[in-house]
XYZ file of C-alpha atoms in Angstrom:
708
model
C 115.307 103.547 57.865
C 115.770 106.993 59.112
C 113.344 106.890 62.538
C 113.948 110.356 63.808
C 116.333 112.928 63.219
C 117.431 115.426 65.887
C 117.322 118.736 64.038
C 114.001 117.857 63.097
C 113.174 117.799 67.141
C 114.948 120.870 67.324
C 112.671 122.728 64.915
C 109.647 122.244 66.939
C 108.530 123.304 70.456
C 107.773 120.803 73.081
C 103.955 121.107 73.702
C 102.220 121.862 77.289
C 101.158 118.918 78.879
C 97.472 117.884 78.722
C 96.226 115.262 80.811
C 93.048 113.651 78.788
C 91.030 113.607 82.517
C 91.052 117.304 81.486
C 89.019 116.915 78.708
C 87.691 113.730 77.938
C 84.000 114.374 79.575
C 83.565 117.549 77.130
C 82.467 115.725 73.936
C 83.497 119.384 72.307
C 87.209 118.819 73.087
C 87.217 115.205 72.030
C 85.737 116.540 68.351
C 88.510 119.182 68.445
C 90.874 116.186 68.388
C 89.510 114.396 65.708
C 89.143 117.105 63.517
C 93.121 118.018 64.095
C 93.997 114.288 62.551
C 96.062 115.065 59.387
C 97.014 112.408 56.962
C 98.468 114.900 54.521
C 102.029 114.163 54.489
C 103.650 110.718 52.969
C 106.185 110.290 56.028
C 104.040 109.014 59.022
C 106.702 110.759 61.878
C 105.901 114.542 60.105
C 102.015 113.395 60.384
C 102.474 112.533 63.959
C 104.611 115.616 64.828
C 101.974 117.816 62.536
C 98.946 116.342 64.533
C 100.627 116.914 68.229
C 100.755 120.757 67.073
C 97.844 120.909 65.869
C 96.088 119.133 68.772
C 97.893 121.617 71.245
C 96.653 124.618 69.197
C 92.941 123.405 69.144
C 93.001 122.149 72.746
C 94.624 125.857 73.592
C 91.695 127.268 71.769
C 88.894 125.048 73.690
C 90.728 125.586 76.861
C 90.545 129.236 76.447
C 86.974 129.120 75.635
C 85.810 127.097 78.411
C 88.007 128.269 81.413
C 89.471 131.534 80.586
C 87.074 133.435 82.091
C 86.380 130.860 84.687
C 87.169 132.729 87.580
C 85.155 135.612 86.408
C 82.006 133.808 85.840
C 82.477 131.883 89.108
C 81.746 135.269 91.170
C 78.767 136.699 88.647
C 77.074 133.646 89.503
C 77.848 133.647 93.043
C 76.553 137.027 93.209
C 73.361 136.279 91.231
C 72.384 133.630 93.789
C 73.165 135.520 96.828
C 70.721 138.422 94.696
C 68.066 135.890 94.354
C 67.975 134.644 97.967
C 68.116 138.071 99.626
C 65.190 139.241 97.610
C 61.549 139.501 99.050
C 59.587 138.575 96.188
C 59.199 134.935 96.381
C 57.134 134.325 93.274
C 57.177 131.073 91.310
C 59.222 132.625 88.189
C 61.890 133.857 91.175
C 62.342 130.617 92.597
C 62.908 128.502 89.608
C 64.999 131.353 88.486
C 66.904 130.696 91.883
C 67.194 126.833 90.974
C 68.515 126.907 87.727
C 71.056 129.761 89.034
C 72.517 127.456 91.704
C 72.598 124.397 89.313
C 75.322 126.804 87.015
C 76.852 127.620 90.110
C 77.674 123.809 90.654
C 78.747 123.577 87.543
C 80.916 126.394 87.478
C 82.481 124.994 90.725
C 83.011 121.408 89.550
C 84.528 122.717 86.654
C 86.927 124.840 88.509
C 87.719 121.842 90.904
C 88.376 119.384 87.542
C 90.869 122.180 85.956
C 92.906 123.124 89.210
C 92.893 119.447 90.148
C 94.351 118.933 86.282
C 96.693 122.039 86.958
C 98.203 120.823 89.866
C 99.225 117.716 88.150
C 101.142 119.173 85.562
C 102.976 121.188 88.289
C 103.695 118.078 90.333
C 105.579 116.330 87.472
C 108.379 118.737 88.012
C 108.154 119.129 91.941
C 108.398 115.568 93.245
C 112.286 115.462 93.431
C 112.670 118.508 94.837
C 110.508 117.771 97.621
C 112.569 114.833 98.473
C 115.712 117.451 98.079
C 114.175 119.609 100.663
C 112.931 117.245 103.222
C 116.212 115.758 103.399
C 117.933 118.917 103.817
C 115.395 119.813 106.640
C 115.897 116.702 108.032
C 119.851 117.367 108.314
C 121.298 115.153 105.577
C 124.708 116.250 104.613
C 124.625 118.358 101.111
C 127.183 115.693 99.094
C 124.919 113.007 100.527
C 121.808 114.347 98.951
C 123.414 114.922 95.809
C 124.072 111.590 95.490
C 120.570 110.520 96.235
C 119.943 113.199 93.772
C 122.559 111.693 91.344
C 120.610 108.245 91.429
C 117.578 109.197 90.623
C 118.093 112.016 87.694
C 120.834 109.085 85.923
C 118.644 106.654 85.666
C 116.890 105.769 82.574
C 114.320 103.170 80.897
C 114.755 101.294 77.553
C 111.418 99.679 75.756
C 111.186 95.962 74.749
C 109.666 96.226 70.834
C 109.041 93.025 69.161
C 111.703 91.476 71.164
C 114.429 93.946 70.550
C 115.443 96.702 72.992
C 115.475 100.230 71.623
C 115.518 103.610 72.959
C 116.564 105.518 76.023
C 114.288 107.561 78.013
C 115.102 109.671 81.129
C 112.393 110.076 83.767
C 111.888 113.647 85.276
C 109.735 112.575 88.588
C 108.741 109.508 90.307
C 110.126 106.546 92.142
C 111.176 103.645 90.469
C 109.339 100.631 91.587
C 112.072 97.859 92.708
C 114.624 99.838 93.395
C 116.415 99.518 96.845
C 116.566 103.402 97.280
C 112.458 103.843 96.782
C 111.294 102.390 100.135
C 113.495 104.576 102.245
C 112.972 107.719 99.986
C 109.204 107.105 100.080
C 109.441 107.277 104.132
C 111.111 110.582 103.608
C 108.362 111.927 101.890
C 106.045 110.485 104.520
C 107.893 112.362 107.177
C 107.032 115.242 105.072
C 103.182 114.318 105.828
C 103.652 113.613 109.139
C 105.088 117.084 109.866
C 102.587 118.630 108.353
C 100.098 117.277 110.214
C 101.574 117.790 113.940
C 101.996 121.559 112.614
C 98.374 121.694 112.870
C 97.838 119.507 115.636
C 100.262 121.846 117.592
C 98.235 124.791 115.929
C 95.123 123.551 117.632
C 93.393 123.245 114.507
C 93.418 119.341 114.080
C 92.433 117.498 117.225
C 93.278 114.048 117.673
C 91.849 111.120 119.164
C 92.352 110.199 122.919
C 91.849 106.991 124.339
C 91.285 108.138 127.652
C 90.841 111.922 129.209
C 94.836 112.016 130.133
C 96.230 110.105 127.422
C 98.074 111.606 124.211
C 96.213 112.848 121.213
C 96.698 110.365 117.890
C 96.102 111.886 115.083
C 97.940 109.859 112.362
C 99.370 106.379 112.024
C 101.714 105.595 109.451
C 103.076 102.352 108.333
C 104.701 101.368 104.704
C 102.255 103.032 102.249
C 99.287 102.808 104.407
C 98.051 106.253 106.250
C 95.787 106.563 109.055
C 94.271 109.702 110.335
C 92.508 110.192 113.165
C 90.344 113.651 114.400
C 87.037 114.932 115.957
C 84.236 115.334 113.710
C 84.109 118.710 113.507
C 84.876 121.505 110.734
C 88.110 122.702 111.935
C 89.777 119.186 111.706
C 88.195 118.018 108.503
C 89.643 121.488 107.146
C 92.902 120.996 108.537
C 93.155 117.292 107.522
C 92.361 118.761 103.621
C 94.337 121.493 103.708
C 97.282 119.362 104.680
C 96.498 116.660 101.803
C 96.087 119.441 99.669
C 99.578 120.624 100.397
C 101.442 117.347 100.436
C 100.311 116.613 97.499
C 101.139 119.193 95.620
C 104.567 119.128 96.823
C 104.971 115.572 96.658
C 103.114 114.101 93.714
C 101.003 112.057 95.463
C 97.516 111.226 95.044
C 94.708 110.258 97.307
C 93.259 106.559 96.102
C 89.886 107.149 96.581
C 89.409 103.725 95.595
C 91.318 102.178 98.390
C 89.713 104.398 101.243
C 87.980 101.511 102.565
C 89.051 98.097 102.531
C 86.672 95.687 104.559
C 89.162 93.383 105.998
C 91.168 96.091 107.888
C 87.632 97.398 109.481
C 86.633 93.915 110.248
C 89.949 93.303 112.304
C 88.964 96.165 114.157
C 85.336 96.409 114.501
C 82.372 94.136 114.452
C 80.290 94.757 111.236
C 76.401 95.079 111.230
C 74.938 92.255 110.167
C 73.378 93.930 106.902
C 76.757 94.875 106.004
C 77.833 91.547 105.912
C 74.710 90.408 104.100
C 75.066 93.021 101.361
C 78.778 92.049 100.889
C 77.939 88.365 100.838
C 75.142 89.307 97.935
C 77.670 91.292 95.967
C 80.107 88.540 95.815
C 77.314 86.100 94.961
C 76.067 88.086 92.599
C 79.692 88.247 90.955
C 80.362 84.567 91.203
C 77.288 83.616 89.333
C 77.070 86.442 86.911
C 74.801 89.102 85.959
C 73.392 90.866 82.771
C 71.657 93.646 81.966
C 68.533 92.373 83.448
C 70.200 92.117 86.871
C 71.564 88.808 88.278
C 71.925 85.560 86.918
C 70.302 82.206 89.148
C 72.204 81.321 91.874
C 71.851 77.702 91.510
C 73.120 76.884 94.779
C 72.885 78.722 98.661
C 75.380 80.640 99.963
C 75.725 78.740 102.707
C 77.262 75.688 100.707
C 79.342 77.981 98.601
C 80.920 79.271 101.720
C 81.934 75.388 103.055
C 85.713 74.402 102.648
C 86.771 72.860 99.207
C 87.025 69.362 100.971
C 83.424 69.886 102.421
C 82.168 70.143 98.926
C 82.101 73.823 99.205
C 84.127 76.701 97.315
C 85.667 77.914 100.158
C 84.113 81.569 100.105
C 84.261 83.067 103.286
C 81.235 84.293 105.460
C 81.720 87.796 106.966
C 80.417 86.805 110.388
C 82.558 84.229 111.051
C 85.884 85.759 109.280
C 84.774 89.197 111.197
C 85.140 87.390 114.215
C 88.085 85.105 113.479
C 90.014 88.431 112.641
C 88.593 90.079 115.799
C 89.578 86.695 118.175
C 93.259 87.764 116.509
C 93.133 91.119 118.511
C 91.716 89.129 122.023
C 94.937 86.888 121.108
C 97.437 89.353 120.709
C 96.059 91.136 124.294
C 96.392 87.984 125.633
C 100.036 87.667 124.503
C 101.272 90.944 125.214
C 99.267 92.467 128.021
C 102.483 94.765 128.542
C 102.073 96.251 125.252
C 101.044 100.160 124.506
C 97.249 99.144 123.713
C 96.898 96.280 125.971
C 98.161 98.892 129.265
C 95.510 101.507 128.299
C 92.733 98.558 127.423
C 93.483 97.602 131.103
C 93.298 100.719 132.584
C 89.870 101.618 131.026
C 87.884 98.108 131.194
C 89.724 95.654 133.934
C 91.992 97.525 135.746
C 91.284 95.071 138.765
C 91.119 91.283 136.791
C 92.762 89.681 133.850
C 91.847 90.178 130.409
C 90.201 86.727 129.999
C 87.440 87.586 132.763
C 87.067 91.461 131.933
C 83.708 92.470 131.831
C 81.886 94.709 128.837
C 81.675 97.779 130.789
C 80.354 100.775 130.678
C 79.428 103.066 127.456
C 82.305 100.583 125.652
C 84.004 101.348 122.759
C 82.927 100.120 119.483
C 86.876 98.439 119.820
C 86.294 97.150 122.742
C 82.872 95.850 121.582
C 84.498 93.889 118.861
C 87.304 92.259 121.000
C 84.900 91.040 123.640
C 83.086 89.415 120.303
C 85.991 88.003 119.265
C 87.055 86.284 123.096
C 84.080 84.707 122.547
C 85.462 82.295 120.105
C 89.118 82.699 121.686
C 87.387 81.211 124.733
C 86.037 78.104 122.548
C 89.432 77.239 121.375
C 92.036 77.804 124.277
C 93.015 75.273 126.903
C 96.734 75.101 129.336
C 99.440 73.510 127.598
C 100.529 71.331 130.741
C 104.109 72.568 132.049
C 104.310 71.839 135.789
C 100.529 71.688 136.162
C 100.627 73.439 139.643
C 98.516 76.389 138.100
C 95.786 74.395 136.412
C 92.557 72.869 138.214
C 91.653 69.915 137.194
C 88.053 70.122 137.494
C 87.193 73.780 136.483
C 90.213 74.741 134.101
C 90.189 73.581 129.936
C 93.386 71.144 129.815
C 91.851 68.309 128.499
C 91.709 68.085 124.723
C 88.753 67.204 122.970
C 86.210 68.590 119.979
C 83.700 70.167 122.005
C 84.855 71.262 125.410
C 88.314 70.982 127.611
C 86.773 69.721 131.056
C 86.769 66.505 132.589
C 82.983 64.777 131.572
C 83.485 63.313 135.031
C 85.786 63.571 137.849
C 85.817 62.359 141.204
C 88.057 63.615 143.488
C 88.249 66.995 145.498
C 87.762 70.619 143.677
C 90.974 71.750 144.528
C 92.947 69.355 143.011
C 95.414 70.393 140.801
C 96.954 68.250 137.667
C 100.405 68.362 138.926
C 98.988 66.159 141.587
C 98.489 63.730 138.358
C 102.367 63.637 137.310
C 105.234 61.158 138.498
C 108.176 62.420 139.623
C 109.267 61.001 136.325
C 107.192 63.564 134.552
C 105.103 60.638 133.458
C 100.751 60.834 134.059
C 99.854 58.652 136.999
C 97.620 55.937 135.108
C 96.521 54.338 138.119
C 95.218 57.665 139.611
C 93.765 58.716 136.127
C 91.776 55.167 136.200
C 90.476 56.185 139.714
C 89.366 59.889 139.207
C 88.141 60.003 135.677
C 86.160 58.219 133.085
C 87.779 56.043 130.901
C 87.070 58.686 127.605
C 88.888 61.290 129.563
C 91.312 58.930 130.414
C 92.177 58.450 126.688
C 92.037 61.470 126.416
C 94.390 62.591 128.905
C 97.027 60.180 127.987
C 97.172 61.778 124.716
C 98.751 64.744 126.048
C 102.242 64.754 126.268
C 104.808 65.967 128.695
C 107.714 67.517 128.529
C 110.702 65.830 129.997
C 112.017 69.395 131.356
C 109.434 71.174 133.631
C 108.411 74.376 131.365
C 105.613 76.881 132.888
C 101.603 76.448 132.508
C 100.549 78.437 129.138
C 97.223 78.886 127.825
C 97.567 77.555 124.114
C 95.282 77.537 120.816
C 93.863 74.108 120.332
C 93.194 73.935 116.924
C 97.040 74.812 115.437
C 100.040 72.411 115.838
C 102.186 75.719 116.922
C 99.315 76.779 119.856
C 99.179 79.981 118.323
C 95.840 81.478 117.209
C 95.776 82.130 113.433
C 92.548 83.853 111.519
C 92.336 80.697 109.108
C 92.001 78.159 112.576
C 89.520 80.337 114.342
C 87.266 80.890 110.905
C 87.057 77.275 110.569
C 85.990 76.935 113.974
C 83.230 79.516 113.864
C 81.691 78.084 111.072
C 81.955 74.471 112.493
C 79.624 76.211 115.627
C 77.403 78.171 113.069
C 77.013 74.651 111.403
C 76.358 72.588 114.395
C 73.726 74.970 116.000
C 72.057 75.117 112.287
C 72.162 71.149 112.525
C 74.136 71.366 109.209
C 76.173 68.314 109.145
C 79.726 68.307 107.298
C 81.056 65.677 104.954
C 82.260 62.518 106.008
C 85.833 61.523 106.082
C 85.723 59.312 102.841
C 83.386 62.361 100.925
C 86.217 64.950 102.189
C 89.111 62.585 101.328
C 87.485 62.549 97.799
C 87.157 66.134 97.549
C 90.572 66.528 98.616
C 91.627 64.219 95.779
C 89.621 66.494 92.933
C 91.307 69.642 94.058
C 94.622 68.110 93.686
C 93.907 66.872 90.077
C 96.354 68.773 87.304
C 93.684 70.407 85.325
C 92.639 73.632 84.746
C 90.707 75.662 87.335
C 88.002 76.154 85.007
C 87.620 72.756 84.057
C 87.493 72.025 88.051
C 84.828 74.415 88.667
C 82.977 73.393 86.030
C 83.026 69.775 87.209
C 82.134 71.038 90.558
C 78.962 72.698 89.059
C 77.990 69.375 87.334
C 78.570 67.399 90.664
C 75.947 69.811 92.368
C 73.442 69.945 89.485
C 74.345 74.031 89.476
C 74.239 73.843 85.151
C 71.231 75.554 83.536
C 69.912 72.323 81.740
C 66.532 72.516 80.457
C 65.183 70.234 83.668
C 66.665 72.488 86.128
C 64.636 75.727 84.255
C 61.878 74.109 84.714
C 62.034 73.408 88.087
C 62.496 77.072 88.742
C 59.600 77.695 86.554
C 61.667 79.607 84.239
C 60.683 77.702 81.005
C 57.472 75.039 80.367
C 59.258 72.608 77.941
C 61.981 70.338 79.518
C 62.604 68.545 75.965
C 66.275 68.289 74.975
C 66.448 71.820 72.424
C 69.078 69.610 70.442
C 67.945 65.801 69.585
C 64.240 66.590 71.062
C 64.331 62.935 71.958
C 64.315 63.113 76.124
C 64.514 65.523 79.136
C 67.714 67.551 79.017
C 69.500 66.734 82.286
C 72.691 67.188 83.223
C 73.853 63.404 81.997
C 72.087 63.599 78.925
C 73.984 67.077 77.983
C 77.028 65.721 78.478
C 76.688 62.170 78.085
C 73.057 60.832 76.642
C 72.588 62.955 74.038
C 73.644 61.265 70.409
C 75.595 65.003 69.806
C 77.237 64.696 73.051
C 78.241 60.961 72.468
C 79.644 61.911 68.733
C 81.747 64.721 70.424
C 83.496 62.019 72.929
C 83.532 59.522 70.086
C 85.987 61.892 67.983
C 87.895 63.613 70.488
C 90.294 60.689 71.241
C 91.141 61.506 75.021
C 93.365 59.660 76.870
C 92.668 60.456 80.695
C 95.806 59.453 82.842
C 93.875 59.329 86.098
C 96.993 56.695 87.476
C 99.584 59.789 86.712
C 97.137 62.415 88.651
C 96.974 60.244 91.703
C 100.017 59.314 92.063
C 101.454 57.713 95.108
C 104.965 58.250 96.354
C 106.644 55.125 97.360
C 107.738 54.044 101.015
C 111.093 55.763 102.784
C 114.376 54.612 101.832
C 117.068 54.267 104.429
C 120.195 55.210 102.779
C 123.478 54.997 104.857
C 126.035 57.785 105.552
C 128.762 58.953 103.796
C 132.490 58.663 104.660
C 133.516 57.705 108.381
C 130.394 59.398 109.569
C 127.513 57.559 111.917
C 124.057 58.043 111.334
C 121.162 57.831 113.953
C 117.258 56.727 112.388
C 114.441 56.716 114.137
C 110.822 55.859 114.009
C 107.780 55.720 116.425
C 104.685 53.568 116.151
C 101.444 53.563 117.892
C 99.283 50.823 119.322
C 95.793 52.440 119.702
C 94.243 50.089 121.390
C 96.874 49.469 124.597
C 97.655 53.218 124.153
C 101.268 52.079 123.978
C 104.104 54.054 121.656
C 106.939 51.652 119.821
C 109.872 53.332 119.709
C 112.671 52.487 117.478
C 116.492 53.767 116.148
C 119.282 52.458 114.784
C 123.228 53.275 114.596
C 124.820 52.567 111.405
C 128.026 53.353 109.717
C 128.791 54.463 106.244
C 128.834 50.669 105.216
C 125.572 50.510 106.708
C 126.021 48.187 108.857
C 123.673 47.961 112.286
C 126.350 49.163 115.276
C 123.290 49.254 117.725
C 119.447 48.560 117.589
C 117.049 50.171 119.911
C 113.721 49.383 120.691
C 111.633 50.826 123.469
C 107.903 50.961 124.663
C 106.284 54.049 126.389
C 102.577 55.088 127.487
C 100.744 57.083 125.326
C 98.606 57.902 122.261
C 99.745 60.976 120.502
C 99.600 62.590 117.426
C 102.268 61.611 114.481
C 104.422 64.294 115.139
C 104.432 64.046 118.931
C 105.190 60.687 119.002
C 108.015 60.946 116.618
C 109.521 63.934 118.614
C 109.616 61.811 121.557
C 111.076 58.627 119.817
C 113.936 61.413 119.181
C 114.464 62.357 122.736
C 114.482 58.526 123.768
C 116.755 57.737 120.992
C 119.144 60.795 121.356
C 119.301 59.917 125.411
C 120.157 56.244 124.557
C 123.067 57.451 121.899
C 124.629 59.689 124.971
C 124.747 57.080 127.178
C 126.227 54.669 124.413
C 128.648 57.533 123.812
C 128.225 57.223 120.090
C 129.609 60.421 118.369
C 126.823 60.589 115.397
C 126.439 63.211 113.134
C 123.222 62.903 111.183
C 119.829 62.276 112.741
C 117.472 60.882 110.146
C 113.593 60.676 110.815
C 110.695 60.183 108.516
C 109.026 63.042 110.155
C 109.129 66.058 107.787
C 107.658 68.478 110.372
C 109.792 67.594 113.181
C 112.794 67.628 111.414
C 111.775 71.173 110.225
C 111.478 72.473 113.134
C 114.761 71.074 114.368
C 116.653 72.540 111.711
C 115.107 76.111 111.113
C 113.916 76.283 114.796
C 110.383 78.072 115.915
C 108.723 80.391 118.563
C 105.799 78.155 118.804
C 104.550 77.846 122.421
C 102.669 74.066 122.381
C 103.923 71.175 124.627
C 104.709 69.401 121.099
C 107.621 72.490 121.117
C 108.461 72.324 124.437
C 109.544 68.437 123.731
C 111.475 69.809 120.662
C 113.129 72.044 123.328
C 114.318 68.891 125.351
C 115.719 67.390 122.142
C 117.217 70.387 120.983
C 119.022 70.472 124.603
C 120.214 66.775 123.425
C 121.527 67.456 120.143
C 123.921 70.510 121.958
C 125.612 67.257 123.416
C 127.409 66.306 119.913
C 129.874 68.494 118.462
C 129.035 68.474 114.995
C 124.952 67.003 114.160
C 122.480 67.010 111.823
C 118.778 66.621 111.900
C 117.328 65.999 108.399
C 114.335 63.800 106.842
C 114.527 60.465 105.367
């Protein structure tokens, strides 16, 4: 079958490209397109080509009729408006005519703007590649290199997959192909053109950038990947300069400004504290979207927004409260300042707000910027989760500084010694806690908490860490959970019990479609529009089941009790495989090493009543025979991964004393094995122990740590 022959294409001129946005708002243009549709020929290809020619001719006439005298009509309308404004006659007729003339002028200007926007899009279709070429030439690239790059762009072709068959070939004339390795670098070259245009306007004095302080260098723009942030004074000169730059850049590069993405709430919330009413409006929009809406407005919100914002293991849907999320994002900015005070931002803020003290004790300041106000607000949350990691203990005051891990506070509940005592006084030369001294100075509750704190075997410096992550580094997720728990406590909202949390965790882990689980969640929370719920909300008055008309329609009746629901269950013949959904893994098995290698298996167990940890290790050969066993007790009450890391250290130290050339170290702690294998930049005391373990592993020529 002949689809399309080249001679037929050569006989017809290629019509000028006309964008749909150019005429979609004018019904006359759409009518012209419909009228140009022709089915007179029996050949479908001829029909398509005839329609294209007829559409091009019709739209050209429509274009001349609407935009042919655009410039002259705009001038005439402006002249008429000026004459009416300058006349001394202020009668009602004159004022009505002035209002009508201004309306006509506004319409003409809007049409002119649309016209030039669409015209510029047509021009950009052939100018983007030339823009890249000229920018590379201005940047000093060699001509041979530029030709190679342009060859890569111009020789690219596309094919089409139609009904499983690849056919056709299309050669693009503009644009950068997504996924091409060259695209990110060529995009940066395009961005360099935008940066130079902004710099030119700034050097000419038309664009005035933002200065953090009086003597600081002005900042007019920040570019990161495909995100561009522009800064300027709120005056006419700067705004016109930015508009001019964007217009030139758009015409030259073909890149359009996306107005729909010009404001991203997450980015704004990570920089500023949003007003409460803005967060409430955003939450209202999210709730309306979740529960749905119709032509009469939003539908019924069956449950409170507070419940939806609870985590899934607490019975909620995991939505975020904007106020707590806003504070958690700003706490991240405070954490970055605490970590990297020597950065450019840290130096600028220190010189402005806390030149004579540290960041954690910096005052609010006089006339603070919105950025600093947001950081100070985020610091309030950060301080509620910061405590000292014990290294040498020389910088930490026992009575005043936060260092004892607990749920609410990190200071001792009861301390009976001198106020200037340092934590280093509580650590022996063997790097263990001085238990008799702890029992003398602290309450039994504090002693138990202190014994859960691990001490590294080699001395490290004291440092502030975040309590609610194992790495010791602040994360927005952990900060948000802390902020919500504090808000729940202040509002006397109790969270789910351990048994409820485990049940919800099991529920959300079921291998079911998400919409089924959401429906089940609504059933559990009585959030379905059954008749009894509608009566309770005074929407209807009769609570009788509309189907069987025999009793009240509750959720239980609608799903299981109604005779029609029972008939559905009887005929569906469903098999619920709960055992597969809640499958449990069997215990771990020890496997012998291969070849002639020696393997070290390590494990730890806790006696919580006596605060004693049992460490066990065994070295085996390739036959599975135990060559050397070891068992040891150490004082403490640590988390499981910390116990396993300590067991690893004691076991490796024991193997080094026996001079056994092990090649494999195996542990059932996946977190420990992965961290040792892939490394980590975390700063917690647990990771200090892993550094000690890494030092011992270096004594073996070839050793591998893996989970069993």
